[in-house]
Amino acid sequence: MDPGAQPILLQGHERSITQIKYNREGDLLFTVAKDPIVNVWYSVNGERLGTYMGHTGAVWCVDADWDTKHVLTGSADNSCRLWDCETGKQLALLKTNSAVRTCGFDFGGNIIMFSTDKQMGYQCFVSFFDLRDPSQIDSNEPYMRIPCNDSKITSAVWGPLGECIIAGHEGGELNQYSAKSGEVLVNVKEHSRQINDIQLSRDMTMFVTASKDNTAKLFDSTTLEHQKTFRTERPVNSAALSPNYDHVVLGGGQEAMDVTTTSTRIGKFEARFFHLAFEEEFGRVKGHFGPINSVAFHPDGKSYSSGGEDGYVRIHYFDPQYFEFEFEA
């Protein structure tokens, strides 16, 4: 796959990208990095729409709600913040005892969850706030807080219908927690190392995990049944499912700290495309000068974006061959 058209390069961060995320329509792309800046871009031409200013540390996660009214960010400055998407105004500041690693709106956009790191003697918690109840926000008292004793949560998403959250842990376990009671509904361990990223399919029936154990895996989102495995030679930092093809894109590379100790073939850091059913790799896209930390498919499936350790976000529009491509089994 050689995209003849140049990718759109988004230069809005001075530190490595931690997460990128499209809103539901896909007209906006939100990017966060290890700097305090939260950027939002028009995905069609890469023009920067604006920034959400307020964090004082690295921002680990970002999410937008169903109708793109609100934006949620979690940061190493020990806070989770809610923003007005259109105006950039900060609507809520939820202070925590440790860094906020993952965050997300439920399907209706009324309930938020975020998880905090195990650090400085504090445990890893998942907190749930109902935005319809201002007293929870004002008193910083979530309606539910789930402790995670064994291994900290490194990625988490809302499950289908907002009934549960699916969390990936440092040790490679996957847990499904009830959003009502907080109990563990399902627990599986298919990965041997940390789960870096979890992304749902468009219809929320499946999700793909990306792990440090050099694999990405496909699971059923209700039963957590393991379905497919995509193997690479390097840690996988992020994986995303195409909304309209049986394709999955993987982004990864060495650990940031090992990059300087290994020989760099320029642009060795490729996004890799696998066929969902056959588990076969069918394409690569070069470009980043460091590991890819986050990948995302546009909701219309005609483009994808990747954010790298080099601080750049690249929006790639697929060429016509991609859409005509038939996999020969």
mmCIF file of C-alpha atoms in Angstrom:
data_model
loop_
_atom_site.group_PDB
_atom_site.id
_atom_site.type_symbol
_atom_site.label_atom_id
_atom_site.label_comp_id
_atom_site.label_asym_id
_atom_site.label_seq_id
_atom_site.Cartn_x
_atom_site.Cartn_y
_atom_site.Cartn_z
ATOM 1 C CA MET A 1 0.000 0.000 0.000
ATOM 2 C CA ASP A 2 1.750 3.095 -1.198
ATOM 3 C CA PRO A 3 -0.478 6.083 -0.541
ATOM 4 C CA GLY A 4 0.267 8.339 -3.489
ATOM 5 C CA ALA A 5 -1.457 11.215 -1.768
ATOM 6 C CA GLN A 6 0.658 12.688 0.988
ATOM 7 C CA PRO A 7 -0.721 12.195 4.472
ATOM 8 C CA ILE A 8 -1.881 15.294 6.306
ATOM 9 C CA LEU A 9 0.646 16.125 9.007
ATOM 10 C CA LEU A 10 -0.723 17.630 12.224
ATOM 11 C CA GLN A 11 1.920 19.512 14.176
ATOM 12 C CA GLY A 12 0.319 20.658 17.392
ATOM 13 C CA HIS A 13 2.308 18.928 20.121
ATOM 14 C CA GLU A 14 5.873 19.259 21.336
ATOM 15 C CA ARG A 15 5.907 15.882 23.121
ATOM 16 C CA SER A 16 5.001 12.349 22.101
ATOM 17 C CA ILE A 17 1.350 11.621 21.305
ATOM 18 C CA THR A 18 -0.503 9.547 23.903
ATOM 19 C CA GLN A 19 -3.945 9.180 22.301
ATOM 20 C CA ILE A 20 -5.915 10.279 19.247
ATOM 21 C CA LYS A 21 -9.661 9.921 18.875
ATOM 22 C CA TYR A 22 -12.322 10.816 16.308
ATOM 23 C CA ASN A 23 -15.756 11.988 17.372
ATOM 24 C CA ARG A 24 -18.695 9.869 16.243
ATOM 25 C CA GLU A 25 -19.260 11.683 12.941
ATOM 26 C CA GLY A 26 -15.532 11.783 12.263
ATOM 27 C CA ASP A 27 -15.408 15.475 11.335
ATOM 28 C CA LEU A 28 -13.172 16.170 14.344
ATOM 29 C CA LEU A 29 -9.994 14.518 15.568
ATOM 30 C CA PHE A 30 -8.888 15.013 19.185
ATOM 31 C CA THR A 31 -5.211 14.578 20.053
ATOM 32 C CA VAL A 32 -3.428 14.510 23.406
ATOM 33 C CA ALA A 33 0.250 14.118 24.215
ATOM 34 C CA LYS A 34 2.821 14.185 26.999
ATOM 35 C CA ASP A 35 2.467 17.976 26.966
ATOM 36 C CA PRO A 36 -0.476 19.751 28.647
ATOM 37 C CA ILE A 37 -2.139 20.696 25.349
ATOM 38 C CA VAL A 38 -5.399 19.121 24.169
ATOM 39 C CA ASN A 39 -5.904 19.772 20.448
ATOM 40 C CA VAL A 40 -8.927 19.361 18.195
ATOM 41 C CA TRP A 41 -8.583 19.315 14.401
ATOM 42 C CA TYR A 42 -10.827 19.211 11.348
ATOM 43 C CA SER A 43 -10.125 15.732 10.003
ATOM 44 C CA VAL A 44 -10.946 16.660 6.397
ATOM 45 C CA ASN A 45 -8.042 19.090 5.925
ATOM 46 C CA GLY A 46 -5.999 18.952 9.133
ATOM 47 C CA GLU A 47 -6.825 22.516 10.138
ATOM 48 C CA ARG A 48 -6.626 23.082 13.883
ATOM 49 C CA LEU A 49 -9.977 24.099 15.316
ATOM 50 C CA GLY A 50 -8.689 24.901 18.782
ATOM 51 C CA THR A 51 -7.170 23.803 22.063
ATOM 52 C CA TYR A 52 -8.458 23.016 25.529
ATOM 53 C CA MET A 53 -6.079 24.725 27.937
ATOM 54 C CA GLY A 54 -5.866 24.001 31.652
ATOM 55 C CA HIS A 55 -3.918 20.834 32.316
ATOM 56 C CA THR A 56 -0.483 21.198 33.895
ATOM 57 C CA GLY A 57 0.964 17.775 33.071
ATOM 58 C CA ALA A 58 1.035 15.084 30.415
ATOM 59 C CA VAL A 59 -2.449 14.196 29.152
ATOM 60 C CA TRP A 60 -2.968 10.443 28.906
ATOM 61 C CA CYS A 61 -6.481 10.125 27.505
ATOM 62 C CA VAL A 62 -9.282 11.939 25.693
ATOM 63 C CA ASP A 63 -12.876 11.165 24.754
ATOM 64 C CA ALA A 64 -15.799 12.972 23.142
ATOM 65 C CA ASP A 65 -19.445 12.160 23.824
ATOM 66 C CA TRP A 66 -22.082 10.943 21.351
ATOM 67 C CA ASP A 67 -23.122 14.366 20.042
ATOM 68 C CA THR A 68 -19.710 16.030 20.490
ATOM 69 C CA LYS A 69 -20.989 18.477 23.113
ATOM 70 C CA HIS A 70 -18.410 17.589 25.726
ATOM 71 C CA VAL A 71 -14.796 16.476 25.809
ATOM 72 C CA LEU A 72 -13.180 14.524 28.648
ATOM 73 C CA THR A 73 -9.449 14.433 29.362
ATOM 74 C CA GLY A 74 -7.341 12.690 31.981
ATOM 75 C CA SER A 75 -3.889 13.821 32.953
ATOM 76 C CA ALA A 76 -0.754 13.138 34.993
ATOM 77 C CA ASP A 77 -1.516 16.413 36.805
ATOM 78 C CA ASN A 78 -3.891 14.261 38.921
ATOM 79 C CA SER A 79 -7.081 15.540 37.365
ATOM 80 C CA CYS A 80 -9.857 14.562 34.996
ATOM 81 C CA ARG A 81 -11.453 17.528 33.228
ATOM 82 C CA LEU A 82 -14.700 18.043 31.349
ATOM 83 C CA TRP A 83 -14.764 20.642 28.572
ATOM 84 C CA ASP A 84 -17.344 22.328 26.397
ATOM 85 C CA CYS A 85 -16.325 21.082 22.955
ATOM 86 C CA GLU A 86 -17.399 24.157 21.021
ATOM 87 C CA THR A 87 -16.103 26.932 23.268
ATOM 88 C CA GLY A 88 -13.160 25.204 24.940
ATOM 89 C CA LYS A 89 -14.460 26.232 28.355
ATOM 90 C CA GLN A 90 -13.623 23.959 31.299
ATOM 91 C CA LEU A 91 -16.905 22.724 32.795
ATOM 92 C CA ALA A 92 -15.628 20.460 35.570
ATOM 93 C CA LEU A 93 -12.383 19.625 37.310
ATOM 94 C CA LEU A 94 -12.206 16.311 39.166
ATOM 95 C CA LYS A 95 -9.102 16.020 41.313
ATOM 96 C CA THR A 96 -7.522 12.623 41.951
ATOM 97 C CA ASN A 97 -4.679 11.257 44.079
ATOM 98 C CA SER A 98 -2.689 9.923 41.140
ATOM 99 C CA ALA A 99 -2.484 10.258 37.370
ATOM 100 C CA VAL A 100 -5.646 9.637 35.334
ATOM 101 C CA ARG A 101 -4.762 6.927 32.804
ATOM 102 C CA THR A 102 -8.040 6.226 30.970
ATOM 103 C CA CYS A 103 -11.349 8.059 30.633
ATOM 104 C CA GLY A 104 -14.582 7.718 28.695
ATOM 105 C CA PHE A 105 -18.201 8.763 28.249
ATOM 106 C CA ASP A 106 -20.891 6.119 28.249
ATOM 107 C CA PHE A 107 -23.162 5.715 25.217
ATOM 108 C CA GLY A 108 -25.583 8.446 26.328
ATOM 109 C CA GLY A 109 -22.864 10.851 27.426
ATOM 110 C CA ASN A 110 -24.349 11.177 30.912
ATOM 111 C CA ILE A 111 -21.953 8.984 32.849
ATOM 112 C CA ILE A 112 -18.179 9.230 32.784
ATOM 113 C CA MET A 113 -15.643 6.760 34.034
ATOM 114 C CA PHE A 114 -11.943 7.220 34.554
ATOM 115 C CA SER A 115 -9.193 5.108 36.076
ATOM 116 C CA THR A 116 -6.238 6.328 38.087
ATOM 117 C CA ASP A 117 -2.720 4.953 38.345
ATOM 118 C CA LYS A 118 -1.226 3.000 41.196
ATOM 119 C CA GLN A 119 1.477 5.414 42.334
ATOM 120 C CA MET A 120 2.780 7.328 45.362
ATOM 121 C CA GLY A 121 1.175 4.817 47.713
ATOM 122 C CA TYR A 122 -2.254 5.223 46.132
ATOM 123 C CA GLN A 123 -4.202 2.337 44.706
ATOM 124 C CA CYS A 124 -5.619 2.087 41.185
ATOM 125 C CA PHE A 125 -9.317 3.037 41.150
ATOM 126 C CA VAL A 126 -12.055 3.295 38.546
ATOM 127 C CA SER A 127 -14.432 6.164 39.360
ATOM 128 C CA PHE A 128 -17.929 6.682 37.945
ATOM 129 C CA PHE A 129 -19.641 10.088 37.924
ATOM 130 C CA ASP A 130 -23.148 10.908 36.766
ATOM 131 C CA LEU A 131 -22.964 14.313 35.066
ATOM 132 C CA ARG A 132 -26.712 14.833 35.610
ATOM 133 C CA ASP A 133 -26.035 15.117 39.342
ATOM 134 C CA PRO A 134 -24.025 18.328 39.913
ATOM 135 C CA SER A 135 -23.474 17.457 43.594
ATOM 136 C CA GLN A 136 -21.239 14.534 42.592
ATOM 137 C CA ILE A 137 -19.047 16.909 40.587
ATOM 138 C CA ASP A 138 -19.036 19.682 43.190
ATOM 139 C CA SER A 139 -18.151 17.373 46.073
ATOM 140 C CA ASN A 140 -15.838 15.249 43.860
ATOM 141 C CA GLU A 141 -17.698 12.169 45.137
ATOM 142 C CA PRO A 142 -18.265 9.517 42.446
ATOM 143 C CA TYR A 143 -21.401 7.380 42.747
ATOM 144 C CA MET A 144 -19.106 4.366 42.533
ATOM 145 C CA ARG A 145 -15.409 3.683 42.906
ATOM 146 C CA ILE A 146 -13.938 0.273 42.138
ATOM 147 C CA PRO A 147 -10.529 -0.597 43.628
ATOM 148 C CA CYS A 148 -8.100 -2.679 41.541
ATOM 149 C CA ASN A 149 -5.709 -4.339 43.919
ATOM 150 C CA ASP A 150 -3.787 -6.802 41.797
ATOM 151 C CA SER A 151 -2.573 -4.978 38.707
ATOM 152 C CA LYS A 152 -3.342 -1.459 37.565
ATOM 153 C CA ILE A 153 -5.614 -0.616 34.655
ATOM 154 C CA THR A 154 -3.678 0.503 31.594
ATOM 155 C CA SER A 155 -6.625 0.872 29.179
ATOM 156 C CA ALA A 156 -10.396 0.852 29.520
ATOM 157 C CA VAL A 157 -13.512 1.417 27.402
ATOM 158 C CA TRP A 158 -17.264 1.376 27.965
ATOM 159 C CA GLY A 159 -18.913 -1.870 26.909
ATOM 160 C CA PRO A 160 -22.053 -2.035 24.761
ATOM 161 C CA LEU A 161 -25.101 -0.128 26.116
ATOM 162 C CA GLY A 162 -23.048 1.355 28.951
ATOM 163 C CA GLU A 163 -23.786 -1.579 31.220
ATOM 164 C CA CYS A 164 -20.152 -2.361 31.948
ATOM 165 C CA ILE A 165 -16.628 -1.248 31.283
ATOM 166 C CA ILE A 166 -13.933 -3.432 29.761
ATOM 167 C CA ALA A 167 -10.542 -2.884 31.368
ATOM 168 C CA GLY A 168 -7.119 -4.118 30.349
ATOM 169 C CA HIS A 169 -4.481 -4.471 33.038
ATOM 170 C CA GLU A 170 -0.742 -4.215 33.432
ATOM 171 C CA GLY A 171 -0.449 -7.980 33.873
ATOM 172 C CA GLY A 172 -2.376 -8.765 30.664
ATOM 173 C CA GLU A 173 -5.759 -9.540 32.260
ATOM 174 C CA LEU A 174 -9.065 -8.286 30.880
ATOM 175 C CA ASN A 175 -11.898 -7.538 33.284
ATOM 176 C CA GLN A 176 -15.485 -6.622 32.639
ATOM 177 C CA TYR A 177 -16.800 -4.493 35.525
ATOM 178 C CA SER A 178 -20.491 -3.809 36.026
ATOM 179 C CA ALA A 179 -21.264 -0.072 35.903
ATOM 180 C CA LYS A 180 -24.149 -0.659 38.317
ATOM 181 C CA SER A 181 -22.620 -2.816 41.059
ATOM 182 C CA GLY A 182 -18.898 -2.582 40.350
ATOM 183 C CA GLU A 183 -18.438 -6.333 40.485
ATOM 184 C CA VAL A 184 -16.237 -8.242 38.059
ATOM 185 C CA LEU A 185 -18.605 -9.888 35.554
ATOM 186 C CA VAL A 186 -15.981 -11.633 33.424
ATOM 187 C CA ASN A 187 -12.241 -12.105 33.826
ATOM 188 C CA VAL A 188 -9.918 -13.504 31.155
ATOM 189 C CA LYS A 189 -6.170 -13.553 30.638
ATOM 190 C CA GLU A 190 -5.140 -14.042 27.020
ATOM 191 C CA HIS A 191 -2.192 -11.621 26.986
ATOM 192 C CA SER A 192 1.057 -12.286 28.820
ATOM 193 C CA ARG A 193 1.986 -8.612 29.216
ATOM 194 C CA GLN A 194 0.441 -5.174 29.611
ATOM 195 C CA ILE A 195 -2.597 -4.238 27.521
ATOM 196 C CA ASN A 196 -1.837 -0.830 26.005
ATOM 197 C CA ASP A 197 -5.053 -0.110 24.144
ATOM 198 C CA ILE A 198 -8.623 -1.355 23.716
ATOM 199 C CA GLN A 199 -10.890 -0.208 20.872
ATOM 200 C CA LEU A 200 -14.416 -1.347 20.081
ATOM 201 C CA SER A 201 -15.812 -2.195 16.673
ATOM 202 C CA ARG A 202 -18.336 0.236 15.175
ATOM 203 C CA ASP A 203 -21.308 -1.897 16.322
ATOM 204 C CA MET A 204 -19.672 -2.560 19.719
ATOM 205 C CA THR A 205 -19.974 -6.348 19.377
ATOM 206 C CA MET A 206 -16.205 -6.879 19.311
ATOM 207 C CA PHE A 207 -13.087 -5.143 20.493
ATOM 208 C CA VAL A 208 -9.405 -5.337 19.718
ATOM 209 C CA THR A 209 -6.635 -5.180 22.316
ATOM 210 C CA ALA A 210 -3.025 -4.122 21.775
ATOM 211 C CA SER A 211 -0.393 -5.553 24.075
ATOM 212 C CA LYS A 212 3.253 -5.347 25.004
ATOM 213 C CA ASP A 213 3.469 -9.096 24.327
ATOM 214 C CA ASN A 214 3.780 -8.256 20.571
ATOM 215 C CA THR A 215 0.197 -9.246 19.732
ATOM 216 C CA ALA A 216 -3.182 -7.671 19.163
ATOM 217 C CA LYS A 217 -6.248 -9.824 19.845
ATOM 218 C CA LEU A 218 -9.910 -9.722 18.949
ATOM 219 C CA PHE A 219 -12.535 -10.450 21.617
ATOM 220 C CA ASP A 220 -16.310 -10.667 21.886
ATOM 221 C CA SER A 221 -17.358 -7.665 23.963
ATOM 222 C CA THR A 222 -20.110 -9.446 25.907
ATOM 223 C CA THR A 223 -18.464 -12.780 26.761
ATOM 224 C CA LEU A 224 -14.803 -11.643 26.403
ATOM 225 C CA GLU A 225 -14.296 -14.774 24.323
ATOM 226 C CA HIS A 226 -10.972 -14.636 22.462
ATOM 227 C CA GLN A 227 -11.476 -14.870 18.680
ATOM 228 C CA LYS A 228 -8.390 -13.825 16.706
ATOM 229 C CA THR A 229 -4.713 -13.030 17.223
ATOM 230 C CA PHE A 230 -2.496 -10.705 15.152
ATOM 231 C CA ARG A 231 1.209 -11.315 15.739
ATOM 232 C CA THR A 232 4.118 -8.891 15.231
ATOM 233 C CA GLU A 233 7.770 -8.731 16.321
ATOM 234 C CA ARG A 234 7.430 -5.598 18.437
ATOM 235 C CA PRO A 235 5.196 -4.369 21.242
ATOM 236 C CA VAL A 236 1.815 -3.217 19.923
ATOM 237 C CA ASN A 237 0.820 0.167 21.357
ATOM 238 C CA SER A 238 -2.521 0.593 19.648
ATOM 239 C CA ALA A 239 -4.973 -1.239 17.403
ATOM 240 C CA ALA A 240 -8.183 -0.172 15.665
ATOM 241 C CA LEU A 241 -10.932 -1.933 13.705
ATOM 242 C CA SER A 242 -12.174 -0.677 10.345
ATOM 243 C CA PRO A 243 -15.866 0.257 10.440
ATOM 244 C CA ASN A 244 -16.650 -1.204 7.006
ATOM 245 C CA TYR A 245 -13.966 -3.763 6.111
ATOM 246 C CA ASP A 246 -12.585 -6.799 7.896
ATOM 247 C CA HIS A 247 -9.375 -4.921 8.545
ATOM 248 C CA VAL A 248 -7.451 -4.073 11.678
ATOM 249 C CA VAL A 249 -4.602 -1.567 11.879
ATOM 250 C CA LEU A 250 -1.779 -1.968 14.404
ATOM 251 C CA GLY A 251 0.685 0.657 15.571
ATOM 252 C CA GLY A 252 3.732 -0.031 17.687
ATOM 253 C CA GLY A 253 7.477 -0.167 17.874
ATOM 254 C CA GLN A 254 10.047 -0.531 20.599
ATOM 255 C CA GLU A 255 9.649 0.956 24.016
ATOM 256 C CA ALA A 256 10.447 4.667 23.868
ATOM 257 C CA MET A 257 13.535 4.101 26.016
ATOM 258 C CA ASP A 258 14.936 1.417 23.674
ATOM 259 C CA VAL A 259 14.602 3.475 20.500
ATOM 260 C CA THR A 260 18.055 5.028 20.722
ATOM 261 C CA THR A 261 19.769 1.712 21.404
ATOM 262 C CA THR A 262 18.549 0.023 18.230
ATOM 263 C CA SER A 263 19.464 0.800 14.649
ATOM 264 C CA THR A 264 16.785 2.923 13.044
ATOM 265 C CA ARG A 265 15.892 2.269 9.485
ATOM 266 C CA ILE A 266 14.203 5.552 8.729
ATOM 267 C CA GLY A 267 10.459 5.179 8.921
ATOM 268 C CA LYS A 268 10.867 1.659 10.335
ATOM 269 C CA PHE A 269 7.805 2.510 12.338
ATOM 270 C CA GLU A 270 4.942 1.377 10.176
ATOM 271 C CA ALA A 271 1.251 1.063 10.697
ATOM 272 C CA ARG A 272 0.437 -2.540 9.839
ATOM 273 C CA PHE A 273 -2.805 -3.749 8.321
ATOM 274 C CA PHE A 274 -4.129 -7.239 9.037
ATOM 275 C CA HIS A 275 -7.136 -9.073 7.707
ATOM 276 C CA LEU A 276 -9.548 -9.676 10.558
ATOM 277 C CA ALA A 277 -10.645 -13.175 9.578
ATOM 278 C CA PHE A 278 -7.426 -14.607 8.126
ATOM 279 C CA GLU A 279 -5.079 -12.948 10.659
ATOM 280 C CA GLU A 280 -2.754 -12.188 7.720
ATOM 281 C CA GLU A 281 -0.852 -8.948 7.242
ATOM 282 C CA PHE A 282 -1.599 -7.337 3.875
ATOM 283 C CA GLY A 283 -0.112 -3.853 4.032
ATOM 284 C CA ARG A 284 2.147 -1.392 5.806
ATOM 285 C CA VAL A 285 2.323 2.366 5.865
ATOM 286 C CA LYS A 286 5.628 3.997 6.791
ATOM 287 C CA GLY A 287 6.101 7.486 8.058
ATOM 288 C CA HIS A 288 6.703 8.003 11.762
ATOM 289 C CA PHE A 289 10.207 8.620 13.121
ATOM 290 C CA GLY A 290 9.461 6.689 16.284
ATOM 291 C CA PRO A 291 6.962 4.198 17.645
ATOM 292 C CA ILE A 292 3.281 4.729 16.856
ATOM 293 C CA ASN A 293 1.430 5.261 20.133
ATOM 294 C CA SER A 294 -2.151 5.564 18.934
ATOM 295 C CA VAL A 295 -4.110 4.633 15.815
ATOM 296 C CA ALA A 296 -7.727 5.342 14.902
ATOM 297 C CA PHE A 297 -9.952 4.621 11.918
ATOM 298 C CA HIS A 298 -12.181 7.389 10.614
ATOM 299 C CA PRO A 299 -15.828 6.365 11.225
ATOM 300 C CA ASP A 300 -16.415 6.258 7.449
ATOM 301 C CA GLY A 301 -13.490 3.855 6.951
ATOM 302 C CA LYS A 302 -11.946 5.962 4.168
ATOM 303 C CA SER A 303 -8.987 7.187 6.179
ATOM 304 C CA TYR A 304 -7.090 6.468 9.353
ATOM 305 C CA SER A 305 -4.800 8.463 11.611
ATOM 306 C CA SER A 306 -1.748 7.625 13.669
ATOM 307 C CA GLY A 307 -0.002 9.515 16.449
ATOM 308 C CA GLY A 308 3.634 8.840 17.224
ATOM 309 C CA GLU A 309 6.428 9.174 19.730
ATOM 310 C CA ASP A 310 7.740 11.847 17.328
ATOM 311 C CA GLY A 311 4.881 14.169 18.372
ATOM 312 C CA TYR A 312 3.219 14.166 14.965
ATOM 313 C CA VAL A 313 -0.238 12.999 14.002
ATOM 314 C CA ARG A 314 -0.674 11.809 10.420
ATOM 315 C CA ILE A 315 -4.034 11.516 8.672
ATOM 316 C CA HIS A 316 -3.840 8.987 5.831
ATOM 317 C CA TYR A 317 -6.524 8.839 3.154
ATOM 318 C CA PHE A 318 -6.665 5.422 1.521
ATOM 319 C CA ASP A 319 -5.936 5.125 -2.187
ATOM 320 C CA PRO A 320 -8.455 3.504 -4.603
ATOM 321 C CA GLN A 321 -6.528 0.212 -4.580
ATOM 322 C CA TYR A 322 -7.335 -0.204 -0.900
ATOM 323 C CA PHE A 323 -11.065 -0.259 -1.589
ATOM 324 C CA GLU A 324 -10.724 -2.661 -4.534
ATOM 325 C CA PHE A 325 -8.376 -4.955 -2.644
ATOM 326 C CA GLU A 326 -9.644 -8.545 -2.407
ATOM 327 C CA PHE A 327 -7.921 -10.944 -0.053
ATOM 328 C CA GLU A 328 -6.985 -14.203 -1.740
ATOM 329 C CA ALA A 329 -7.555 -16.943 0.778
#
